[in-house]
mmCIF file of C-alpha atoms in Angstrom:
data_model
loop_
_atom_site.group_PDB
_atom_site.id
_atom_site.type_symbol
_atom_site.label_atom_id
_atom_site.label_comp_id
_atom_site.label_asym_id
_atom_site.label_seq_id
_atom_site.Cartn_x
_atom_site.Cartn_y
_atom_site.Cartn_z
ATOM 1 C CA UNK J 59 153.460 110.888 164.484
ATOM 2 C CA UNK J 60 156.522 111.905 162.529
ATOM 3 C CA UNK J 61 157.007 115.504 161.505
ATOM 4 C CA UNK J 62 156.902 114.721 157.778
ATOM 5 C CA UNK J 63 154.961 112.372 155.533
ATOM 6 C CA UNK J 64 156.057 111.973 151.925
ATOM 7 C CA UNK J 65 153.496 110.872 149.336
ATOM 8 C CA UNK J 66 154.989 109.177 146.269
ATOM 9 C CA UNK J 67 152.556 108.299 143.490
ATOM 10 C CA UNK J 68 154.919 106.072 141.542
ATOM 11 C CA UNK J 69 153.344 105.981 138.097
ATOM 12 C CA UNK J 70 155.010 104.159 135.230
ATOM 13 C CA UNK J 71 155.255 107.319 133.128
ATOM 14 C CA UNK J 72 155.664 109.986 135.803
ATOM 15 C CA UNK J 73 156.342 110.225 139.515
ATOM 16 C CA UNK J 74 154.120 112.569 141.526
ATOM 17 C CA UNK J 75 155.862 113.387 144.779
ATOM 18 C CA UNK J 76 155.447 115.838 147.626
ATOM 19 C CA UNK J 77 155.090 116.159 151.379
ATOM 20 C CA UNK J 78 151.659 116.144 152.976
ATOM 21 C CA UNK J 79 152.189 119.821 153.804
ATOM 22 C CA UNK J 80 152.767 120.796 150.155
ATOM 23 C CA UNK J 81 150.008 122.373 148.093
ATOM 24 C CA UNK J 82 150.942 120.597 144.868
ATOM 25 C CA UNK J 83 153.219 117.677 143.988
ATOM 26 C CA UNK J 84 156.218 117.739 141.730
ATOM 27 C CA UNK J 85 155.743 115.744 138.533
ATOM 28 C CA UNK J 86 158.895 114.042 137.260
ATOM 29 C CA UNK J 87 159.532 111.491 134.489
ATOM 30 C CA UNK J 88 159.978 107.966 135.840
ATOM 31 C CA UNK J 89 162.798 106.991 133.518
ATOM 32 C CA UNK J 90 166.458 107.197 132.624
ATOM 33 C CA UNK J 91 167.129 108.746 129.223
ATOM 34 C CA UNK J 92 170.021 108.847 126.787
ATOM 35 C CA UNK J 93 170.161 111.283 123.872
ATOM 36 C CA UNK J 94 171.900 110.911 120.518
ATOM 37 C CA UNK J 95 173.148 114.479 120.729
ATOM 38 C CA UNK J 96 174.926 113.865 124.052
ATOM 39 C CA UNK J 97 175.940 110.232 124.119
ATOM 40 C CA UNK J 98 178.107 110.424 127.228
ATOM 41 C CA UNK J 99 175.437 111.815 129.519
ATOM 42 C CA UNK J 100 172.560 109.975 131.159
ATOM 43 C CA UNK J 101 169.490 111.959 132.205
ATOM 44 C CA UNK J 102 167.593 110.788 135.280
ATOM 45 C CA UNK J 103 164.030 111.906 136.063
ATOM 46 C CA UNK J 104 163.787 115.725 135.930
ATOM 47 C CA UNK J 105 167.208 116.012 134.270
ATOM 48 C CA UNK J 106 165.437 115.229 130.978
ATOM 49 C CA UNK J 107 164.433 118.905 130.906
ATOM 50 C CA UNK J 108 168.121 119.782 130.546
ATOM 51 C CA UNK J 109 168.360 117.833 127.285
ATOM 52 C CA UNK J 110 168.323 120.312 124.405
ATOM 53 C CA UNK J 111 167.473 117.843 121.644
ATOM 54 C CA UNK J 112 164.555 115.497 122.353
ATOM 55 C CA UNK J 113 164.714 113.733 119.003
ATOM 56 C CA UNK J 114 165.476 109.999 119.028
ATOM 57 C CA UNK J 115 165.697 109.714 122.803
ATOM 58 C CA UNK J 116 166.490 106.263 124.182
ATOM 59 C CA UNK J 117 164.366 105.436 127.216
ATOM 60 C CA UNK J 118 165.198 103.065 130.048
ATOM 61 C CA UNK J 119 161.944 102.457 131.888
ATOM 62 C CA UNK J 120 161.782 100.663 135.231
ATOM 63 C CA UNK J 121 158.472 98.987 134.410
ATOM 64 C CA UNK J 122 157.079 96.642 131.792
ATOM 65 C CA UNK J 123 153.332 96.175 131.379
ATOM 66 C CA UNK J 124 152.791 98.269 134.485
ATOM 67 C CA UNK J 125 155.031 96.328 136.875
ATOM 68 C CA UNK J 126 158.518 97.308 138.024
ATOM 69 C CA UNK J 127 161.071 94.841 136.687
ATOM 70 C CA UNK J 128 164.233 96.944 136.420
ATOM 71 C CA UNK J 129 165.083 97.984 139.959
ATOM 72 C CA UNK J 130 168.437 99.477 138.969
ATOM 73 C CA UNK J 131 166.607 102.100 136.923
ATOM 74 C CA UNK J 132 163.924 102.640 139.562
ATOM 75 C CA UNK J 133 166.502 103.140 142.296
ATOM 76 C CA UNK J 134 168.307 105.721 140.177
ATOM 77 C CA UNK J 135 165.033 107.600 139.739
ATOM 78 C CA UNK J 136 164.102 107.341 143.419
ATOM 79 C CA UNK J 137 167.576 108.414 144.528
ATOM 80 C CA UNK J 138 167.310 111.463 142.305
ATOM 81 C CA UNK J 139 163.757 112.288 143.427
ATOM 82 C CA UNK J 140 164.371 111.707 147.128
ATOM 83 C CA UNK J 141 167.842 113.259 147.159
ATOM 84 C CA UNK J 142 168.959 116.788 147.939
ATOM 85 C CA UNK J 143 168.452 118.049 144.390
ATOM 86 C CA UNK J 144 164.672 117.464 144.485
ATOM 87 C CA UNK J 145 162.891 116.574 147.756
ATOM 88 C CA UNK J 146 165.843 116.429 150.191
ATOM 89 C CA UNK J 147 164.254 113.703 152.307
ATOM 90 C CA UNK J 148 165.568 112.894 155.786
ATOM 91 C CA UNK J 149 164.673 109.212 155.655
ATOM 92 C CA UNK J 150 164.887 108.384 159.366
ATOM 93 C CA UNK J 151 162.337 111.102 160.153
ATOM 94 C CA UNK J 152 159.956 110.565 157.247
ATOM 95 C CA UNK J 153 156.912 108.383 156.691
ATOM 96 C CA UNK J 154 156.319 107.263 153.105
ATOM 97 C CA UNK J 155 153.028 106.600 151.334
ATOM 98 C CA UNK J 156 153.834 104.712 148.118
ATOM 99 C CA UNK J 157 151.455 103.670 145.355
ATOM 100 C CA UNK J 158 151.678 100.171 143.892
ATOM 101 C CA UNK J 159 149.810 98.645 140.943
ATOM 102 C CA UNK J 160 146.647 96.718 141.733
ATOM 103 C CA UNK J 161 147.368 92.998 142.193
ATOM 104 C CA UNK J 162 151.093 93.617 142.162
ATOM 105 C CA UNK J 163 153.366 90.572 141.934
ATOM 106 C CA UNK J 164 154.306 89.488 145.510
ATOM 107 C CA UNK J 165 158.007 89.179 144.651
ATOM 108 C CA UNK J 166 158.018 92.776 143.389
ATOM 109 C CA UNK J 167 156.264 93.986 146.537
ATOM 110 C CA UNK J 168 158.775 92.190 148.764
ATOM 111 C CA UNK J 169 161.725 93.648 146.892
ATOM 112 C CA UNK J 170 160.353 97.180 147.111
ATOM 113 C CA UNK J 171 159.819 96.738 150.869
ATOM 114 C CA UNK J 172 163.432 95.670 151.272
ATOM 115 C CA UNK J 173 164.691 98.652 149.278
ATOM 116 C CA UNK J 174 162.558 101.163 151.182
ATOM 117 C CA UNK J 175 163.520 99.896 154.637
ATOM 118 C CA UNK J 176 167.040 98.577 154.142
ATOM 119 C CA UNK J 177 168.454 100.857 151.451
ATOM 120 C CA UNK J 178 166.646 104.122 152.202
ATOM 121 C CA UNK J 179 165.785 103.453 155.880
ATOM 122 C CA UNK J 180 162.411 105.203 155.936
ATOM 123 C CA UNK J 181 160.898 105.530 159.400
ATOM 124 C CA UNK J 182 157.672 103.882 158.225
ATOM 125 C CA UNK J 183 155.952 102.922 154.991
ATOM 126 C CA UNK J 184 152.349 102.517 153.835
ATOM 127 C CA UNK J 185 151.378 101.157 150.433
ATOM 128 C CA UNK J 186 148.241 101.548 148.381
ATOM 129 C CA UNK J 187 147.102 101.647 144.796
ATOM 130 C CA UNK J 188 146.424 105.077 143.338
ATOM 131 C CA UNK J 189 142.716 104.300 143.070
ATOM 132 C CA UNK J 190 142.506 103.185 146.695
ATOM 133 C CA UNK J 191 143.929 106.524 147.851
ATOM 134 C CA UNK J 192 141.009 108.208 146.098
ATOM 135 C CA UNK J 193 138.467 105.895 147.725
ATOM 136 C CA UNK J 194 140.059 106.176 151.176
ATOM 137 C CA UNK J 195 140.147 109.971 150.929
ATOM 138 C CA UNK J 196 136.378 109.881 150.388
ATOM 139 C CA UNK J 197 135.930 108.326 153.831
ATOM 140 C CA UNK J 198 137.359 111.457 155.479
ATOM 141 C CA UNK J 199 135.918 113.941 152.980
ATOM 142 C CA UNK J 200 133.039 116.121 154.141
ATOM 143 C CA UNK J 201 131.746 116.231 150.553
ATOM 144 C CA UNK J 202 131.872 112.534 149.639
ATOM 145 C CA UNK J 203 131.762 110.757 153.016
ATOM 146 C CA UNK J 204 128.080 109.923 152.618
ATOM 147 C CA UNK J 205 128.554 108.484 149.117
ATOM 148 C CA UNK J 206 130.082 105.246 150.490
ATOM 149 C CA UNK J 207 130.392 103.714 147.006
ATOM 150 C CA UNK J 208 132.443 104.754 143.995
ATOM 151 C CA UNK J 209 133.929 103.340 140.803
ATOM 152 C CA UNK J 210 137.463 104.505 140.028
ATOM 153 C CA UNK J 211 138.393 104.417 136.333
ATOM 154 C CA UNK J 212 142.156 104.876 136.221
ATOM 155 C CA UNK J 213 143.410 105.044 132.634
ATOM 156 C CA UNK J 214 147.151 105.560 132.753
ATOM 157 C CA UNK J 215 150.333 104.761 130.880
ATOM 158 C CA UNK J 216 150.305 100.957 130.869
ATOM 159 C CA UNK J 217 146.689 99.950 131.358
ATOM 160 C CA UNK J 218 143.216 100.967 132.462
ATOM 161 C CA UNK J 219 141.748 99.719 135.738
ATOM 162 C CA UNK J 220 138.099 99.807 136.743
ATOM 163 C CA UNK J 221 137.800 99.312 140.505
ATOM 164 C CA UNK J 222 134.582 99.554 142.568
ATOM 165 C CA UNK J 223 134.907 100.561 146.232
ATOM 166 C CA UNK J 224 132.689 100.465 149.287
ATOM 167 C CA UNK J 225 133.780 102.549 152.290
ATOM 168 C CA UNK J 226 137.325 102.694 150.947
ATOM 169 C CA UNK J 227 137.594 98.914 150.462
ATOM 170 C CA UNK J 228 137.902 97.446 146.979
ATOM 171 C CA UNK J 229 135.242 94.983 145.857
ATOM 172 C CA UNK J 230 137.596 92.457 144.313
ATOM 173 C CA UNK J 231 135.070 90.643 142.172
ATOM 174 C CA UNK J 232 134.475 93.863 140.269
ATOM 175 C CA UNK J 233 138.110 94.736 139.478
ATOM 176 C CA UNK J 234 138.733 94.750 135.714
ATOM 177 C CA UNK J 235 141.930 95.527 133.860
ATOM 178 C CA UNK J 236 142.088 96.629 130.221
ATOM 179 C CA UNK J 237 145.513 96.308 128.608
ATOM 180 C CA UNK J 238 145.275 99.645 126.822
ATOM 181 C CA UNK J 239 146.972 102.763 128.138
ATOM 182 C CA UNK J 240 148.897 105.777 126.969
ATOM 183 C CA UNK J 241 151.872 103.706 125.819
ATOM 184 C CA UNK J 242 149.725 101.593 123.500
ATOM 185 C CA UNK J 243 148.128 104.716 122.036
ATOM 186 C CA UNK J 244 151.483 106.427 121.432
ATOM 187 C CA UNK J 245 152.900 103.312 119.768
ATOM 188 C CA UNK J 246 149.780 103.038 117.640
ATOM 189 C CA UNK J 247 150.149 106.634 116.466
ATOM 190 C CA UNK J 248 153.846 106.069 115.696
ATOM 191 C CA UNK J 249 153.067 103.005 113.589
ATOM 192 C CA UNK J 250 150.301 104.680 111.600
ATOM 193 C CA UNK J 251 152.293 107.845 110.921
ATOM 194 C CA UNK J 252 155.391 105.829 109.989
ATOM 195 C CA UNK J 253 153.382 103.744 107.528
ATOM 196 C CA UNK J 254 151.539 106.679 105.954
ATOM 197 C CA UNK J 255 153.904 109.654 106.079
ATOM 198 C CA UNK J 256 157.232 109.710 107.902
ATOM 199 C CA UNK J 257 159.290 107.213 109.891
ATOM 200 C CA UNK J 258 158.832 108.298 113.515
ATOM 201 C CA UNK J 259 159.250 104.925 115.219
ATOM 202 C CA UNK J 260 162.189 106.217 117.263
ATOM 203 C CA UNK J 261 160.523 109.524 118.145
ATOM 204 C CA UNK J 262 158.583 108.378 121.211
ATOM 205 C CA UNK J 263 158.951 111.676 123.071
ATOM 206 C CA UNK J 264 157.856 113.828 120.131
ATOM 207 C CA UNK J 265 154.969 111.575 119.124
ATOM 208 C CA UNK J 266 153.693 111.392 122.682
ATOM 209 C CA UNK J 267 153.468 115.186 122.646
ATOM 210 C CA UNK J 268 151.791 114.997 119.244
ATOM 211 C CA UNK J 269 149.206 112.595 120.666
ATOM 212 C CA UNK J 270 148.525 114.904 123.615
ATOM 213 C CA UNK J 271 148.189 117.976 121.389
ATOM 214 C CA UNK J 272 146.083 116.586 118.552
ATOM 215 C CA UNK J 273 144.082 113.510 119.575
ATOM 216 C CA UNK J 274 140.548 113.551 120.936
ATOM 217 C CA UNK J 275 137.726 111.114 121.652
ATOM 218 C CA UNK J 276 134.919 111.120 119.101
ATOM 219 C CA UNK J 277 131.357 111.148 120.403
ATOM 220 C CA UNK J 278 130.254 109.263 117.275
ATOM 221 C CA UNK J 279 133.047 107.339 115.563
ATOM 222 C CA UNK J 280 131.235 106.650 112.275
ATOM 223 C CA UNK J 281 130.140 110.269 111.925
ATOM 224 C CA UNK J 282 133.700 111.516 112.374
ATOM 225 C CA UNK J 283 134.948 108.926 109.869
ATOM 226 C CA UNK J 284 132.596 110.359 107.257
ATOM 227 C CA UNK J 285 133.905 113.870 107.905
ATOM 228 C CA UNK J 286 137.517 112.654 107.729
ATOM 229 C CA UNK J 287 136.894 111.248 104.228
ATOM 230 C CA UNK J 288 136.013 114.680 102.872
ATOM 231 C CA UNK J 289 138.491 117.021 101.236
ATOM 232 C CA UNK J 290 139.294 120.668 101.578
ATOM 233 C CA UNK J 291 137.319 122.892 103.913
ATOM 234 C CA UNK J 292 134.601 120.273 104.319
ATOM 235 C CA UNK J 293 137.068 118.243 106.365
ATOM 236 C CA UNK J 294 137.024 119.989 109.741
ATOM 237 C CA UNK J 295 139.094 117.280 111.424
ATOM 238 C CA UNK J 296 142.427 117.349 109.565
ATOM 239 C CA UNK J 297 145.205 119.286 111.276
ATOM 240 C CA UNK J 298 148.844 119.899 110.518
ATOM 241 C CA UNK J 299 151.284 119.171 113.323
ATOM 242 C CA UNK J 300 154.547 121.064 112.936
ATOM 243 C CA UNK J 301 157.378 119.010 114.374
ATOM 244 C CA UNK J 302 159.871 120.659 116.731
ATOM 245 C CA UNK J 303 163.247 121.613 115.289
ATOM 246 C CA UNK J 304 164.806 122.163 118.755
ATOM 247 C CA UNK J 305 166.193 125.480 117.573
ATOM 248 C CA UNK J 306 163.254 127.867 117.256
ATOM 249 C CA UNK J 307 160.774 125.699 119.175
ATOM 250 C CA UNK J 308 161.208 122.636 121.398
ATOM 251 C CA UNK J 309 157.635 121.398 121.185
ATOM 252 C CA UNK J 310 155.491 120.850 118.137
ATOM 253 C CA UNK J 311 152.328 122.824 117.532
ATOM 254 C CA UNK J 312 149.057 122.451 115.656
ATOM 255 C CA UNK J 313 147.887 124.574 112.755
ATOM 256 C CA UNK J 314 145.319 124.398 109.982
ATOM 257 C CA UNK J 315 146.445 122.382 106.931
ATOM 258 C CA UNK J 316 148.069 124.514 104.245
ATOM 259 C CA UNK J 317 147.789 123.978 100.512
ATOM 260 C CA UNK J 318 151.372 125.112 99.921
ATOM 261 C CA UNK J 319 154.478 125.017 102.062
ATOM 262 C CA UNK J 320 155.338 128.533 103.187
ATOM 263 C CA UNK J 321 158.323 127.663 105.370
ATOM 264 C CA UNK J 322 160.977 125.010 105.873
ATOM 265 C CA UNK J 323 159.338 123.388 108.885
ATOM 266 C CA UNK J 324 158.719 119.650 108.849
ATOM 267 C CA UNK J 325 155.144 118.676 109.590
ATOM 268 C CA UNK J 326 152.657 115.828 109.708
ATOM 269 C CA UNK J 327 149.039 115.903 108.590
ATOM 270 C CA UNK J 328 146.771 114.130 111.045
ATOM 271 C CA UNK J 329 143.268 113.276 109.979
ATOM 272 C CA UNK J 330 141.567 110.047 111.007
ATOM 273 C CA UNK J 331 144.432 109.346 113.430
ATOM 274 C CA UNK J 332 143.226 112.139 115.693
ATOM 275 C CA UNK J 333 140.199 110.190 116.918
ATOM 276 C CA UNK J 334 140.981 106.631 115.785
ATOM 277 C CA UNK J 335 143.930 106.323 118.193
ATOM 278 C CA UNK J 336 141.965 107.058 121.420
ATOM 279 C CA UNK J 337 139.129 104.873 120.105
ATOM 280 C CA UNK J 338 141.233 101.887 121.187
ATOM 281 C CA UNK J 339 140.249 102.719 124.775
ATOM 282 C CA UNK J 340 136.596 102.122 123.940
ATOM 283 C CA UNK J 341 137.025 99.361 121.374
ATOM 284 C CA UNK J 342 140.250 97.381 121.982
ATOM 285 C CA UNK J 343 139.139 94.790 119.439
ATOM 286 C CA UNK J 344 139.941 97.362 116.729
ATOM 287 C CA UNK J 345 143.643 96.799 117.437
ATOM 288 C CA UNK J 346 143.402 93.052 117.985
ATOM 289 C CA UNK J 347 142.800 92.949 121.754
ATOM 290 C CA UNK J 348 139.785 90.825 122.598
ATOM 291 C CA UNK J 349 138.858 92.814 125.690
ATOM 292 C CA UNK J 350 136.061 95.092 126.807
ATOM 293 C CA UNK J 351 136.197 98.821 126.244
ATOM 294 C CA UNK J 352 136.010 101.260 129.145
ATOM 295 C CA UNK J 353 132.244 101.766 129.152
ATOM 296 C CA UNK J 354 131.481 98.067 128.799
ATOM 297 C CA UNK J 355 134.002 97.280 131.549
ATOM 298 C CA UNK J 356 132.393 99.787 133.930
ATOM 299 C CA UNK J 357 128.998 98.137 133.470
ATOM 300 C CA UNK J 358 130.525 94.666 133.850
ATOM 301 C CA UNK J 359 132.370 95.759 136.993
ATOM 302 C CA UNK J 360 129.229 97.146 138.612
ATOM 303 C CA UNK J 361 127.225 94.045 137.663
ATOM 304 C CA UNK J 362 129.657 91.871 139.657
ATOM 305 C CA UNK J 363 128.969 93.866 142.832
ATOM 306 C CA UNK J 364 125.961 93.382 145.140
ATOM 307 C CA UNK J 365 122.831 94.650 143.417
ATOM 308 C CA UNK J 366 121.980 96.974 146.294
ATOM 309 C CA UNK J 367 125.141 98.955 145.475
ATOM 310 C CA UNK J 368 124.545 99.394 141.746
ATOM 311 C CA UNK J 369 122.747 102.720 142.011
ATOM 312 C CA UNK J 370 125.379 104.247 144.292
ATOM 313 C CA UNK J 371 128.238 102.975 142.144
ATOM 314 C CA UNK J 372 126.795 104.416 138.932
ATOM 315 C CA UNK J 373 126.159 107.666 140.778
ATOM 316 C CA UNK J 374 129.836 108.159 141.668
ATOM 317 C CA UNK J 375 132.191 107.307 138.789
ATOM 318 C CA UNK J 376 135.616 108.941 139.053
ATOM 319 C CA UNK J 377 137.771 109.352 135.928
ATOM 320 C CA UNK J 378 141.496 109.716 136.590
ATOM 321 C CA UNK J 379 144.754 109.066 134.763
ATOM 322 C CA UNK J 380 146.416 110.835 131.864
ATOM 323 C CA UNK J 381 144.088 109.446 129.190
ATOM 324 C CA UNK J 382 141.110 111.170 130.777
ATOM 325 C CA UNK J 383 142.606 114.462 129.553
ATOM 326 C CA UNK J 384 141.588 113.660 125.972
ATOM 327 C CA UNK J 385 138.976 116.127 124.786
ATOM 328 C CA UNK J 386 135.598 114.383 124.661
ATOM 329 C CA UNK J 387 136.672 111.482 126.899
ATOM 330 C CA UNK J 388 134.350 112.291 129.777
ATOM 331 C CA UNK J 389 131.281 112.791 127.581
ATOM 332 C CA UNK J 390 131.978 109.592 125.638
ATOM 333 C CA UNK J 391 132.262 107.537 128.824
ATOM 334 C CA UNK J 392 129.032 109.011 130.150
ATOM 335 C CA UNK J 393 127.136 108.428 126.894
ATOM 336 C CA UNK J 394 128.384 104.857 126.440
ATOM 337 C CA UNK J 395 127.737 103.855 130.054
ATOM 338 C CA UNK J 396 124.262 105.362 129.813
ATOM 339 C CA UNK J 397 123.604 103.254 126.712
ATOM 340 C CA UNK J 398 124.891 100.060 128.379
ATOM 341 C CA UNK J 399 123.482 100.433 131.901
ATOM 342 C CA UNK J 400 119.961 99.832 133.138
ATOM 343 C CA UNK J 401 117.687 102.852 132.663
ATOM 344 C CA UNK J 402 116.752 102.704 136.350
ATOM 345 C CA UNK J 403 120.123 104.083 137.388
ATOM 346 C CA UNK J 404 121.384 107.637 137.229
ATOM 347 C CA UNK J 405 124.855 107.999 135.694
ATOM 348 C CA UNK J 406 127.032 110.651 137.310
ATOM 349 C CA UNK J 407 130.711 111.282 136.651
ATOM 350 C CA UNK J 408 132.590 113.188 139.303
ATOM 351 C CA UNK J 409 134.498 116.270 138.202
ATOM 352 C CA UNK J 410 138.248 116.041 138.885
ATOM 353 C CA UNK J 411 140.393 119.162 138.549
ATOM 354 C CA UNK J 412 143.632 117.395 137.603
ATOM 355 C CA UNK J 413 143.340 113.679 136.743
ATOM 356 C CA UNK J 414 147.118 113.204 136.838
ATOM 357 C CA UNK J 415 147.714 114.520 140.370
ATOM 358 C CA UNK J 416 144.308 113.613 141.818
ATOM 359 C CA UNK J 417 145.557 110.401 143.459
ATOM 360 C CA UNK J 418 148.399 112.317 145.126
ATOM 361 C CA UNK J 419 145.996 114.964 146.412
ATOM 362 C CA UNK J 420 143.707 112.267 147.770
ATOM 363 C CA UNK J 421 146.701 110.634 149.429
ATOM 364 C CA UNK J 422 147.450 113.945 151.084
ATOM 365 C CA UNK J 423 143.834 114.256 152.263
ATOM 366 C CA UNK J 424 143.884 110.684 153.591
ATOM 367 C CA UNK J 425 147.126 111.305 155.503
ATOM 368 C CA UNK J 426 145.976 114.603 156.978
ATOM 369 C CA UNK J 427 142.606 113.067 157.857
ATOM 370 C CA UNK J 428 144.247 110.182 159.703
ATOM 371 C CA UNK J 429 142.762 107.509 157.441
ATOM 372 C CA UNK J 430 146.142 105.849 156.842
ATOM 373 C CA UNK J 431 147.511 105.821 160.381
ATOM 374 C CA UNK J 432 146.797 102.117 160.897
ATOM 375 C CA UNK J 433 148.321 101.168 157.560
ATOM 376 C CA UNK J 434 151.936 102.117 158.254
ATOM 377 C CA UNK J 435 154.668 99.590 158.951
ATOM 378 C CA UNK J 436 157.528 101.059 160.955
ATOM 379 C CA UNK J 437 161.161 100.139 160.417
ATOM 380 C CA UNK J 438 161.225 98.637 163.915
ATOM 381 C CA UNK J 439 158.268 96.386 163.045
ATOM 382 C CA UNK J 440 159.950 95.410 159.792
ATOM 383 C CA UNK J 441 163.198 94.502 161.554
ATOM 384 C CA UNK J 442 161.299 92.422 164.101
ATOM 385 C CA UNK J 443 158.837 90.640 161.798
ATOM 386 C CA UNK J 444 160.441 90.864 158.366
ATOM 387 C CA UNK J 445 158.381 90.918 155.181
ATOM 388 C CA UNK J 446 155.475 89.102 156.849
ATOM 389 C CA UNK J 447 154.234 92.253 158.567
ATOM 390 C CA UNK J 448 154.245 94.114 155.234
ATOM 391 C CA UNK J 449 152.358 91.326 153.499
ATOM 392 C CA UNK J 450 149.721 91.244 156.233
ATOM 393 C CA UNK J 451 149.205 94.990 156.475
ATOM 394 C CA UNK J 452 149.238 95.783 152.758
ATOM 395 C CA UNK J 453 147.422 92.668 151.506
ATOM 396 C CA UNK J 454 143.880 94.075 151.538
ATOM 397 C CA UNK J 455 145.013 97.511 150.474
ATOM 398 C CA UNK J 456 144.059 97.894 146.826
#
């Protein structure tokens, strides 16, 4: 076994990276950014923090709809992350565990294998989806080893996946993808605010922070709509979001709506948007997507699995991904699944400390527990067998 194993959870929005000996991963933006204030400079990954003015940032993302299509951008990000300034990886002495999207396009997988072995020359590589790392970690966990079954609900930047697992192996018939993620929600908020108050269509960075700071999941959508229609103090939902000026404060903040302006700060008033934006996760048809919501998809996913597993699957639902940080998200999922599922089954959602880094932590547990040892492809094997060995070893690894 090599002295170091690097775990790279390559999300579309952020990269979570760290060695298996680290306590916590580093979280870095997975993008290349240009700013209007400094046109000559390009910011890669963590260099975005050095940008003083985050207004009207121009993003170059490596992925579209969850799949990497711009490898020039991705290589710039990886070179920054893996280089001396961040992780200082010695490639020839390092094993890599890399996350891929579920049902990734074969051509994309082949190209990433070539880059990892031929450009970076890693000693060995193992690939998995983020959700599979969670399920595999359960097989070596003293707490969850006896559970055997779980449903991973991964709601991230580009989409939401519901994946049932048995003993760390995905039950393919039950895999469901919903084309709603954090990007859709941010764009939705930008469109609504631009139509109703202020043109913020180019302020992706600022409005993403606004979404994170103000939005929540309503336990009863119609009830909250009635409250949002009220005026004055009877409306307990409306909030004022003060936009950053990048002089006195670099991030916006929330405050109670004011009747009169007492300062020169520019602000937005968010009312129904606060809960109507995340509602798209539970009712995609509201925004024109004829797909199931999260709760309905969980029930549909479980129903496609063997009936003897239904009870165990409902008893171990894991919520991960950035969207699970919305206040009220967990309770809404539990309530809606309870309403949809058969009364015979107990619904239990597993508590996750940090939904964003949970897959990385599970990858670390899987590596340290030896659960991934048979999954690695060494550079010597790659040179001897080519891409075929990667396709064979990673094919069943969702």
